[in-house]
């Protein structure tokens, strides 16, 4: 998709195909690959990945967000936000922290992942819509969720003790 600007003011969107417009500097355009899925990975550093759960435990979460530029209004991505990829990353991290902060550690590590992913996707889309960011969130996928490295051995001992008790 292409957003067309006449003397710097937004005019219209062009779909893929052959189009004619006035030469620069009268009209300019910015092309966004609206049909190509974008991917943002969060949690590659410990500052991004360490999160506090609702039961006051720390969990290391790495996840990906799959998104598209809004096919109907790609101009929103260009006009309303600055550094859109960074906005998606920061908003996704913020929403994930909120959802993990309301969840128990066991849910984050095991059986609650699908519900967390769904909740993050819905809340992230609502936040980006509020910003009029021109982004459509396709999916949120938790890659890895585990106890942080310094306490991993103690965490495994607790799990083994619980299994021994059963």
Coordinates of N, CA, C and O in Angstrom, one line a residue:
X1 N 0.8 -1.2 0.0 CA 0.0 0.0 0.0 C 0.9 1.2 0.0 O 2.0 1.2 0.5
X2 N 0.4 2.3 -0.6 CA 1.1 3.5 -0.6 C 0.2 4.7 -0.1 O -0.9 4.8 -0.5
X3 N 0.8 5.5 0.8 CA 0.1 6.7 1.2 C 0.6 7.8 0.3 O 1.8 8.0 0.2
X4 N -0.3 8.6 -0.3 CA 0.1 9.7 -1.2 C -0.1 11.0 -0.5 O -1.1 11.3 0.1
X5 N 0.9 11.9 -0.7 CA 0.9 13.2 -0.1 C 1.1 14.2 -1.2 O 1.9 14.1 -2.1
X6 N 0.2 15.3 -1.2 CA 0.4 16.4 -2.1 C 0.8 17.6 -1.3 O 0.1 18.0 -0.4
X7 N 2.0 18.1 -1.6 CA 2.6 19.2 -0.9 C 2.7 18.9 0.6 O 2.5 19.7 1.4
X8 N 3.0 17.6 0.9 CA 3.2 17.2 2.3 C 1.9 16.9 3.0 O 1.9 16.4 4.2
X9 N 0.7 17.1 2.4 CA -0.5 16.8 3.1 C -1.1 15.5 2.5 O -1.1 15.3 1.3
X10 N -1.6 14.6 3.4 CA -2.1 13.3 3.0 C -3.3 13.5 2.1 O -4.2 14.3 2.4
X11 N -3.3 12.7 1.0 CA -4.4 12.7 0.1 C -5.2 11.4 0.0 O -6.4 11.4 0.2
X12 N -4.5 10.3 -0.3 CA -5.2 9.0 -0.5 C -4.2 7.9 -0.3 O -3.0 8.1 -0.1
X13 N -4.8 6.7 -0.4 CA -4.0 5.4 -0.4 C -4.1 4.8 -1.7 O -5.2 4.8 -2.4
X14 N -3.0 4.2 -2.2 CA -3.0 3.3 -3.4 C -2.9 1.9 -3.0 O -2.0 1.6 -2.1
X15 N -3.7 1.0 -3.6 CA -3.5 -0.4 -3.4 C -2.4 -0.9 -4.4 O -2.0 -0.1 -5.2
X16 N -2.0 -2.1 -4.2 CA -1.0 -2.6 -5.2 C -1.5 -2.6 -6.6 O -2.7 -2.7 -6.9
X17 N -0.6 -2.2 -7.5 CA -1.0 -2.2 -8.9 C -0.4 -0.9 -9.5 O 0.4 -0.2 -8.9
X18 N -0.8 -0.6 -10.7 CA -0.4 0.5 -11.5 C -1.2 1.7 -11.2 O -2.4 1.7 -11.3
X19 N -0.5 2.8 -10.8 CA -1.1 4.1 -10.5 C -0.3 5.2 -11.0 O 0.9 5.1 -11.1
X20 N -0.9 6.3 -11.3 CA -0.3 7.5 -11.8 C -0.5 8.6 -10.8 O -1.6 8.8 -10.3
X21 N 0.6 9.4 -10.5 CA 0.4 10.5 -9.6 C 1.3 11.6 -10.1 O 2.2 11.4 -10.9
X22 N 1.1 12.8 -9.6 CA 2.0 14.0 -10.0 C 3.4 13.8 -9.6 O 3.7 13.1 -8.6
X23 N 4.3 14.3 -10.3 CA 5.8 14.2 -10.0 C 6.1 14.9 -8.7 O 5.5 15.9 -8.3
X24 N 7.2 14.4 -8.1 CA 7.8 15.1 -6.9 C 8.3 16.5 -7.3 O 8.8 16.6 -8.5
X25 N 8.2 17.5 -6.6 CA 7.8 17.6 -5.2 C 6.3 17.9 -5.0 O 5.9 18.0 -3.9
X26 N 5.5 17.9 -6.1 CA 4.1 18.1 -5.9 C 3.5 17.0 -5.1 O 2.8 17.2 -4.1
X27 N 3.7 15.8 -5.6 CA 3.2 14.6 -4.9 C 4.3 13.7 -4.5 O 5.2 13.4 -5.3
X28 N 4.3 13.1 -3.3 CA 5.2 12.1 -2.9 C 4.4 11.0 -2.4 O 3.2 11.1 -2.1
X29 N 5.0 9.9 -2.2 CA 4.3 8.7 -1.6 C 5.3 7.9 -0.7 O 6.5 8.0 -0.9
X30 N 4.7 7.2 0.2 CA 5.5 6.3 1.1 C 4.8 4.9 1.0 O 3.6 4.8 1.3
X31 N 5.6 4.0 0.7 CA 5.1 2.6 0.5 C 5.4 1.8 1.8 O 6.4 1.8 2.3
X32 N 4.3 1.1 2.2 CA 4.4 0.2 3.3 C 4.0 -1.2 2.9 O 3.0 -1.4 2.2
X33 N 4.8 -2.2 3.2 CA 4.5 -3.6 2.8 C 3.3 -4.1 3.6 O 3.5 -4.9 4.5
X34 N 2.1 -3.7 3.3 CA 0.9 -4.0 4.1 C 0.5 -5.5 4.0 O -0.1 -6.0 4.9
X35 N 1.0 -6.2 3.0 CA 0.7 -7.6 2.8 C 1.7 -8.5 3.5 O 1.5 -9.7 3.6
X36 N 2.8 -7.9 4.0 CA 3.9 -8.7 4.6 C 3.7 -8.7 6.1 O 3.6 -7.6 6.7
X37 N 3.8 -9.8 6.7 CA 3.7 -9.9 8.2 C 5.0 -9.4 8.8 O 6.1 -9.8 8.4
X38 N 4.8 -8.5 9.8 CA 6.0 -8.0 10.6 C 6.1 -8.8 11.9 O 5.1 -9.3 12.4
X39 N 7.3 -8.9 12.4 CA 7.5 -9.6 13.6 C 8.4 -8.8 14.6 O 9.4 -8.2 14.2
X40 N 8.0 -8.7 15.8 CA 8.7 -8.0 16.8 C 9.0 -9.0 18.0 O 8.0 -9.6 18.5
X41 N 10.2 -9.1 18.3 CA 10.6 -10.0 19.4 C 11.0 -9.2 20.7 O 11.7 -8.2 20.6
X42 N 10.4 -9.6 21.8 CA 10.6 -8.9 23.1 C 11.2 -9.9 24.1 O 10.7 -11.0 24.2
X43 N 12.2 -9.5 24.8 CA 12.7 -10.4 25.9 C 14.1 -10.8 25.6 O 14.6 -11.7 26.3
X44 N 14.8 -10.3 24.7 CA 16.1 -10.7 24.3 C 17.1 -10.2 25.4 O 18.2 -10.8 25.5
X45 N 16.8 -9.2 26.1 CA 17.6 -8.7 27.2 C 16.9 -8.9 28.6 O 15.7 -9.0 28.6
X46 N 17.7 -9.0 29.6 CA 17.0 -9.3 30.9 C 16.2 -8.1 31.4 O 15.2 -8.3 32.1
X47 N 16.5 -6.9 30.9 CA 15.7 -5.7 31.3 C 14.3 -5.9 30.7 O 13.3 -5.4 31.3
X48 N 14.1 -6.5 29.5 CA 12.8 -6.6 28.9 C 12.1 -7.9 29.4 O 10.9 -7.9 29.5
X49 N 12.9 -8.9 29.7 CA 12.3 -10.2 30.0 C 11.9 -10.5 31.4 O 11.0 -11.3 31.6
X50 N 12.5 -9.9 32.4 CA 12.2 -10.2 33.8 C 10.9 -9.5 34.2 O 10.8 -8.3 34.1
X51 N 9.9 -10.3 34.6 CA 8.6 -9.7 35.0 C 8.1 -10.3 36.3 O 8.5 -11.4 36.7
X52 N 7.4 -9.5 37.1 CA 6.8 -9.9 38.3 C 5.4 -10.4 38.2 O 4.6 -9.8 37.5
X53 N 5.2 -11.6 38.7 CA 3.9 -12.2 38.6 C 2.9 -11.7 39.7 O 3.4 -11.1 40.6
X54 N 1.7 -12.1 39.6 CA 0.7 -11.7 40.6 C 0.9 -12.3 42.0 O 0.5 -11.7 43.0
X55 N 1.6 -13.5 42.1 CA 1.9 -14.1 43.3 C 3.3 -13.7 43.8 O 3.9 -14.4 44.6
X56 N 3.8 -12.6 43.3 CA 5.1 -12.0 43.7 C 6.3 -12.9 43.4 O 7.3 -13.0 44.3
X57 N 6.3 -13.6 42.3 CA 7.5 -14.3 41.8 C 8.0 -13.6 40.6 O 7.3 -12.9 39.9
X58 N 9.3 -13.9 40.3 CA 9.9 -13.3 39.1 C 9.9 -14.4 38.0 O 10.3 -15.5 38.3
X59 N 9.6 -14.0 36.8 CA 9.6 -15.0 35.7 C 10.3 -14.3 34.5 O 10.2 -13.1 34.3
X60 N 11.0 -15.1 33.8 CA 11.7 -14.6 32.6 C 10.9 -15.0 31.4 O 10.7 -16.2 31.0
X61 N 10.3 -14.0 30.7 CA 9.4 -14.2 29.6 C 10.0 -13.7 28.3 O 10.3 -12.5 28.2
X62 N 10.0 -14.5 27.3 CA 10.4 -14.0 25.9 C 9.2 -14.3 25.0 O 8.7 -15.4 25.0
X63 N 8.8 -13.3 24.2 CA 7.7 -13.5 23.3 C 7.8 -12.7 22.0 O 8.7 -11.9 21.9
X64 N 7.0 -13.1 21.1 CA 7.0 -12.4 19.8 C 5.6 -11.9 19.5 O 4.6 -12.5 19.9
X65 N 5.5 -10.8 18.8 CA 4.3 -10.2 18.3 C 4.3 -10.2 16.8 O 5.3 -9.7 16.2
X66 N 3.3 -10.8 16.1 CA 3.2 -10.8 14.7 C 2.1 -9.7 14.3 O 1.0 -9.8 14.9
X67 N 2.4 -8.8 13.4 CA 1.5 -7.8 13.1 C 1.6 -7.3 11.6 O 2.6 -7.7 11.0
X68 N 0.6 -6.6 11.2 CA 0.5 -6.1 9.8 C 0.3 -4.6 9.9 O -0.3 -4.1 10.9
X69 N 0.7 -3.9 8.9 CA 0.3 -2.5 8.7 C -1.2 -2.5 8.4 O -1.6 -3.4 7.7
X70 N -1.9 -1.6 8.9 CA -3.4 -1.5 8.7 C -3.6 -1.4 7.2 O -3.1 -0.4 6.6
X71 N -4.3 -2.3 6.6 CA -4.5 -2.3 5.1 C -5.4 -1.2 4.7 O -5.3 -0.7 3.6
X72 N -6.4 -0.8 5.6 CA -7.3 0.3 5.2 C -6.8 1.7 5.4 O -7.1 2.6 4.7
X73 N -5.9 1.8 6.5 CA -5.4 3.1 6.8 C -3.9 3.1 7.1 O -3.5 3.4 8.2
X74 N -3.1 2.8 6.1 CA -1.7 2.8 6.4 C -1.1 4.2 6.7 O -0.1 4.3 7.3
X75 N -1.9 5.2 6.3 CA -1.4 6.6 6.7 C -1.3 6.8 8.2 O -0.5 7.6 8.6
X76 N -2.1 6.1 9.0 CA -2.0 6.3 10.4 C -0.7 5.9 10.9 O -0.2 6.5 11.9
X77 N -0.1 4.8 10.4 CA 1.3 4.4 10.8 C 2.3 5.5 10.5 O 3.2 5.7 11.3
X78 N 2.1 6.2 9.4 CA 3.1 7.2 8.9 C 2.8 8.5 9.7 O 3.8 9.1 10.1
X79 N 1.6 8.9 9.9 CA 1.3 10.2 10.4 C 1.1 10.3 11.9 O 1.5 11.3 12.5
X80 N 0.7 9.3 12.5 CA 0.3 9.4 13.9 C 1.3 9.0 14.9 O 1.2 9.3 16.1
X81 N 2.3 8.2 14.5 CA 3.3 7.7 15.4 C 4.7 7.9 14.8 O 4.9 7.9 13.6
X82 N 5.7 8.0 15.7 CA 7.1 8.1 15.3 C 7.8 6.8 15.7 O 7.6 6.4 16.8
X83 N 8.5 6.3 14.8 CA 9.2 5.0 15.0 C 8.2 3.9 15.4 O 8.2 3.4 16.5
X84 N 7.4 3.5 14.5 CA 6.3 2.6 14.8 C 6.7 1.3 15.3 O 6.0 0.7 16.2
X85 N 7.8 0.7 14.8 CA 8.3 -0.6 15.3 C 8.6 -0.5 16.8 O 8.3 -1.5 17.5
X86 N 9.2 0.6 17.2 CA 9.5 0.8 18.6 C 8.2 0.9 19.4 O 8.2 0.4 20.5
X87 N 7.2 1.5 18.9 CA 6.0 1.7 19.6 C 5.3 0.3 19.8 O 4.9 0.0 20.9
X88 N 5.3 -0.6 18.8 CA 4.8 -1.9 18.9 C 5.5 -2.7 20.0 O 4.9 -3.3 20.9
X89 N 6.9 -2.6 20.0 CA 7.7 -3.3 21.0 C 7.4 -2.8 22.4 O 7.2 -3.6 23.3
X90 N 7.4 -1.5 22.6 CA 7.2 -0.9 23.9 C 5.8 -1.2 24.4 O 5.6 -1.5 25.6
X91 N 4.8 -1.1 23.6 CA 3.4 -1.3 24.0 C 3.2 -2.8 24.3 O 2.5 -3.1 25.3
X92 N 3.8 -3.7 23.5 CA 3.7 -5.1 23.8 C 4.3 -5.5 25.1 O 3.8 -6.3 25.9
X93 N 5.5 -4.9 25.4 CA 6.2 -5.2 26.6 C 5.3 -4.7 27.8 O 5.2 -5.4 28.8
X94 N 4.8 -3.5 27.7 CA 3.9 -3.0 28.7 C 2.7 -3.8 29.0 O 2.4 -4.1 30.2
X95 N 2.0 -4.2 28.0 CA 0.8 -5.0 28.1 C 1.1 -6.4 28.7 O 0.4 -6.9 29.6
X96 N 2.2 -7.0 28.2 CA 2.6 -8.3 28.8 C 2.9 -8.2 30.3 O 2.6 -9.1 31.0
X97 N 3.6 -7.1 30.7 CA 3.9 -6.9 32.1 C 2.6 -6.8 32.9 O 2.5 -7.4 34.0
X98 N 1.7 -6.1 32.4 CA 0.4 -6.0 33.1 C -0.3 -7.3 33.2 O -0.8 -7.7 34.3
X99 N -0.4 -8.1 32.1 CA -1.1 -9.4 32.2 C -0.3 -10.4 33.1 O -1.0 -11.1 33.9
X100 N 1.0 -10.5 32.9 CA 1.8 -11.4 33.8 C 1.6 -10.9 35.2 O 1.6 -11.8 36.2
X101 N 1.6 -9.6 35.5 CA 1.4 -9.1 36.9 C 0.1 -9.5 37.5 O 0.0 -9.5 38.7
X102 N -0.9 -9.9 36.7 CA -2.2 -10.3 37.3 C -2.3 -11.8 37.3 O -3.3 -12.3 37.7
X103 N -1.3 -12.5 36.8 CA -1.3 -14.0 36.7 C -0.4 -14.6 37.7 O 0.6 -14.0 38.2
X104 N -0.7 -15.9 38.1 CA 0.1 -16.6 39.0 C 1.3 -17.2 38.2 O 1.2 -17.4 37.0
X105 N 2.4 -17.5 38.9 CA 3.6 -18.0 38.3 C 3.3 -19.3 37.6 O 3.7 -19.5 36.4
X106 N 2.5 -20.2 38.2 CA 2.2 -21.5 37.6 C 1.5 -21.3 36.2 O 1.7 -22.0 35.3
X107 N 0.6 -20.3 36.2 CA -0.2 -20.1 34.9 C 0.8 -19.6 33.8 O 0.6 -20.0 32.7
X108 N 1.7 -18.8 34.2 CA 2.7 -18.2 33.2 C 3.6 -19.4 32.7 O 3.9 -19.4 31.5
X109 N 4.0 -20.2 33.5 CA 4.9 -21.3 33.2 C 4.3 -22.5 32.5 O 4.9 -23.2 31.7
X110 N 3.0 -22.8 32.8 CA 2.4 -24.0 32.3 C 1.1 -23.8 31.5 O 1.1 -23.4 30.4
X111 N 0.0 -24.0 32.2 CA -1.3 -24.1 31.6 C -2.0 -22.8 31.2 O -3.0 -22.9 30.5
X112 N -1.5 -21.7 31.6 CA -2.2 -20.4 31.4 C -1.7 -19.6 30.2 O -2.1 -18.5 30.0
X113 N -0.7 -20.2 29.5 CA -0.1 -19.4 28.4 C -1.1 -19.0 27.3 O -1.0 -17.9 26.8
X114 N -2.0 -19.9 26.9 CA -2.9 -19.5 25.8 C -3.8 -18.4 26.2 O -4.0 -17.4 25.4
X115 N -4.3 -18.4 27.4 CA -5.1 -17.3 27.9 C -4.3 -16.0 28.0 O -4.8 -14.9 27.7
X116 N -3.1 -16.1 28.5 CA -2.2 -14.9 28.6 C -2.0 -14.3 27.2 O -2.1 -13.1 27.0
X117 N -1.6 -15.2 26.2 CA -1.4 -14.7 24.8 C -2.6 -14.0 24.3 O -2.5 -13.0 23.6
X118 N -3.8 -14.6 24.5 CA -5.0 -14.0 24.0 C -5.3 -12.7 24.6 O -5.7 -11.7 23.9
X119 N -5.1 -12.6 25.9 CA -5.4 -11.4 26.6 C -4.4 -10.3 26.2 O -4.8 -9.1 26.0
X120 N -3.1 -10.6 26.0 CA -2.2 -9.7 25.5 C -2.5 -9.2 24.1 O -2.4 -8.0 23.9
X121 N -2.9 -10.1 23.3 CA -3.2 -9.7 21.9 C -4.4 -8.7 21.9 O -4.3 -7.6 21.2
X122 N -5.5 -9.0 22.7 CA -6.6 -8.1 22.7 C -6.3 -6.7 23.3 O -6.7 -5.7 22.8
X123 N -5.6 -6.7 24.4 CA -5.2 -5.5 25.1 C -4.3 -4.6 24.2 O -4.4 -3.4 24.2
X124 N -3.3 -5.3 23.6 CA -2.3 -4.6 22.7 C -3.0 -4.0 21.5 O -2.8 -2.8 21.2
X125 N -4.0 -4.7 20.9 CA -4.7 -4.1 19.8 C -5.5 -2.9 20.2 O -5.6 -1.9 19.5
X126 N -6.2 -3.0 21.4 CA -6.9 -1.9 21.9 C -6.0 -0.7 22.2 O -6.4 0.5 21.9
X127 N -4.9 -0.9 22.7 CA -3.9 0.2 23.0 C -3.5 0.8 21.7 O -3.4 2.1 21.6
X128 N -3.1 0.0 20.7 CA -2.6 0.6 19.4 C -3.7 1.3 18.7 O -3.5 2.3 18.0
X129 N -5.0 0.8 18.9 CA -6.1 1.5 18.3 C -6.3 2.9 18.9 O -6.7 3.8 18.2
X130 N -6.1 2.9 20.2 CA -6.2 4.2 20.9 C -5.2 5.2 20.4 O -5.5 6.4 20.3
X131 N -4.0 4.7 20.1 CA -3.0 5.6 19.5 C -3.2 5.9 18.0 O -2.5 6.7 17.5
X132 N -4.2 5.2 17.4 CA -4.4 5.3 16.0 C -3.1 5.0 15.3 O -2.6 5.8 14.4
X133 N -2.5 3.9 15.6 CA -1.2 3.5 15.2 C -1.1 2.9 13.8 O 0.0 2.7 13.3
X134 N -2.2 2.5 13.2 CA -2.1 1.9 11.9 C -1.5 0.5 11.9 O -0.9 0.1 11.0
X135 N -1.8 -0.3 13.0 CA -1.2 -1.6 13.2 C -2.3 -2.6 13.5 O -3.2 -2.3 14.3
X136 N -2.3 -3.7 12.9 CA -3.2 -4.8 13.2 C -2.4 -6.0 13.8 O -1.6 -6.6 13.1
X137 N -2.7 -6.3 15.0 CA -2.0 -7.4 15.7 C -2.6 -8.7 15.2 O -3.8 -8.9 15.4
X138 N -1.7 -9.6 14.7 CA -2.2 -10.9 14.2 C -2.1 -11.9 15.3 O -3.0 -12.7 15.5
X139 N -1.0 -11.9 16.1 CA -0.8 -13.0 17.1 C 0.3 -12.6 18.0 O 1.2 -11.8 17.7
X140 N 0.2 -13.1 19.3 CA 1.2 -13.0 20.3 C 1.6 -14.4 20.7 O 0.7 -15.2 21.0
X141 N 2.9 -14.7 20.7 CA 3.3 -16.0 20.9 C 4.4 -16.0 22.0 O 5.5 -15.4 21.8
X142 N 4.2 -16.6 23.1 CA 5.2 -16.7 24.2 C 6.2 -17.8 23.7 O 5.8 -19.0 23.6
X143 N 7.4 -17.4 23.6 CA 8.5 -18.3 23.1 C 9.0 -19.1 24.3 O 9.2 -20.3 24.2
X144 N 9.2 -18.4 25.4 CA 9.8 -19.1 26.6 C 9.4 -18.4 27.8 O 9.4 -17.1 27.9
X145 N 9.1 -19.1 28.8 CA 8.8 -18.6 30.2 C 9.4 -19.5 31.2 O 9.1 -20.7 31.2
X146 N 10.3 -19.0 32.0 CA 11.0 -19.8 33.0 C 11.4 -19.0 34.2 O 11.4 -17.7 34.1
X147 N 11.8 -19.6 35.2 CA 12.4 -18.9 36.3 C 13.7 -18.3 35.9 O 14.4 -18.8 35.1
X148 N 14.1 -17.1 36.5 CA 15.3 -16.5 36.2 C 16.5 -17.4 36.6 O 16.4 -18.2 37.5
X149 N 17.6 -17.2 35.9 CA 18.8 -18.1 36.0 C 19.3 -18.1 37.5 O 19.6 -19.2 38.0
X150 N 19.4 -17.0 38.2 CA 19.9 -17.1 39.6 C 19.1 -18.0 40.5 O 19.6 -18.6 41.5
X151 N 17.8 -18.2 40.3 CA 17.0 -19.0 41.2 C 16.4 -20.2 40.5 O 15.6 -20.9 41.1
X152 N 16.9 -20.5 39.3 CA 16.3 -21.7 38.6 C 16.5 -23.0 39.3 O 15.6 -23.8 39.4
X153 N 17.7 -23.2 39.9 CA 18.0 -24.4 40.7 C 17.0 -24.6 41.9 O 16.5 -25.7 42.1
X154 N 16.8 -23.5 42.6 CA 15.9 -23.5 43.7 C 14.5 -23.8 43.3 O 13.8 -24.5 44.0
X155 N 14.1 -23.2 42.2 CA 12.8 -23.4 41.7 C 12.6 -24.9 41.3 O 11.5 -25.4 41.6
X156 N 13.5 -25.5 40.6 CA 13.4 -26.9 40.3 C 13.4 -27.8 41.5 O 12.6 -28.7 41.6
X157 N 14.1 -27.4 42.6 CA 14.1 -28.1 43.8 C 12.7 -28.1 44.4 O 12.2 -29.1 45.0
X158 N 12.0 -26.9 44.4 CA 10.7 -26.8 44.9 C 9.7 -27.6 44.1 O 8.8 -28.3 44.7
X159 N 9.8 -27.7 42.8 CA 8.9 -28.5 42.0 C 9.1 -30.0 42.3 O 8.2 -30.7 42.4
X160 N 10.4 -30.4 42.4 CA 10.7 -31.8 42.7 C 10.2 -32.2 44.1 O 9.7 -33.3 44.3
X161 N 10.3 -31.3 45.1 CA 9.8 -31.5 46.4 C 8.3 -31.7 46.4 O 7.7 -32.6 47.1
X162 N 7.6 -30.9 45.6 CA 6.1 -31.0 45.5 C 5.7 -32.4 44.8 O 4.8 -33.0 45.3
X163 N 6.5 -32.8 43.8 CA 6.2 -34.1 43.2 C 6.5 -35.2 44.1 O 5.8 -36.2 44.2
X164 N 7.6 -35.1 44.9 CA 7.9 -36.1 45.9 C 6.8 -36.2 47.0 O 6.5 -37.3 47.4
X165 N 6.3 -35.1 47.4 CA 5.2 -35.1 48.4 C 4.0 -35.8 47.8 O 3.3 -36.5 48.6
X166 N 3.7 -35.6 46.6 CA 2.5 -36.3 46.0 C 2.7 -37.8 45.9 O 1.9 -38.6 46.1

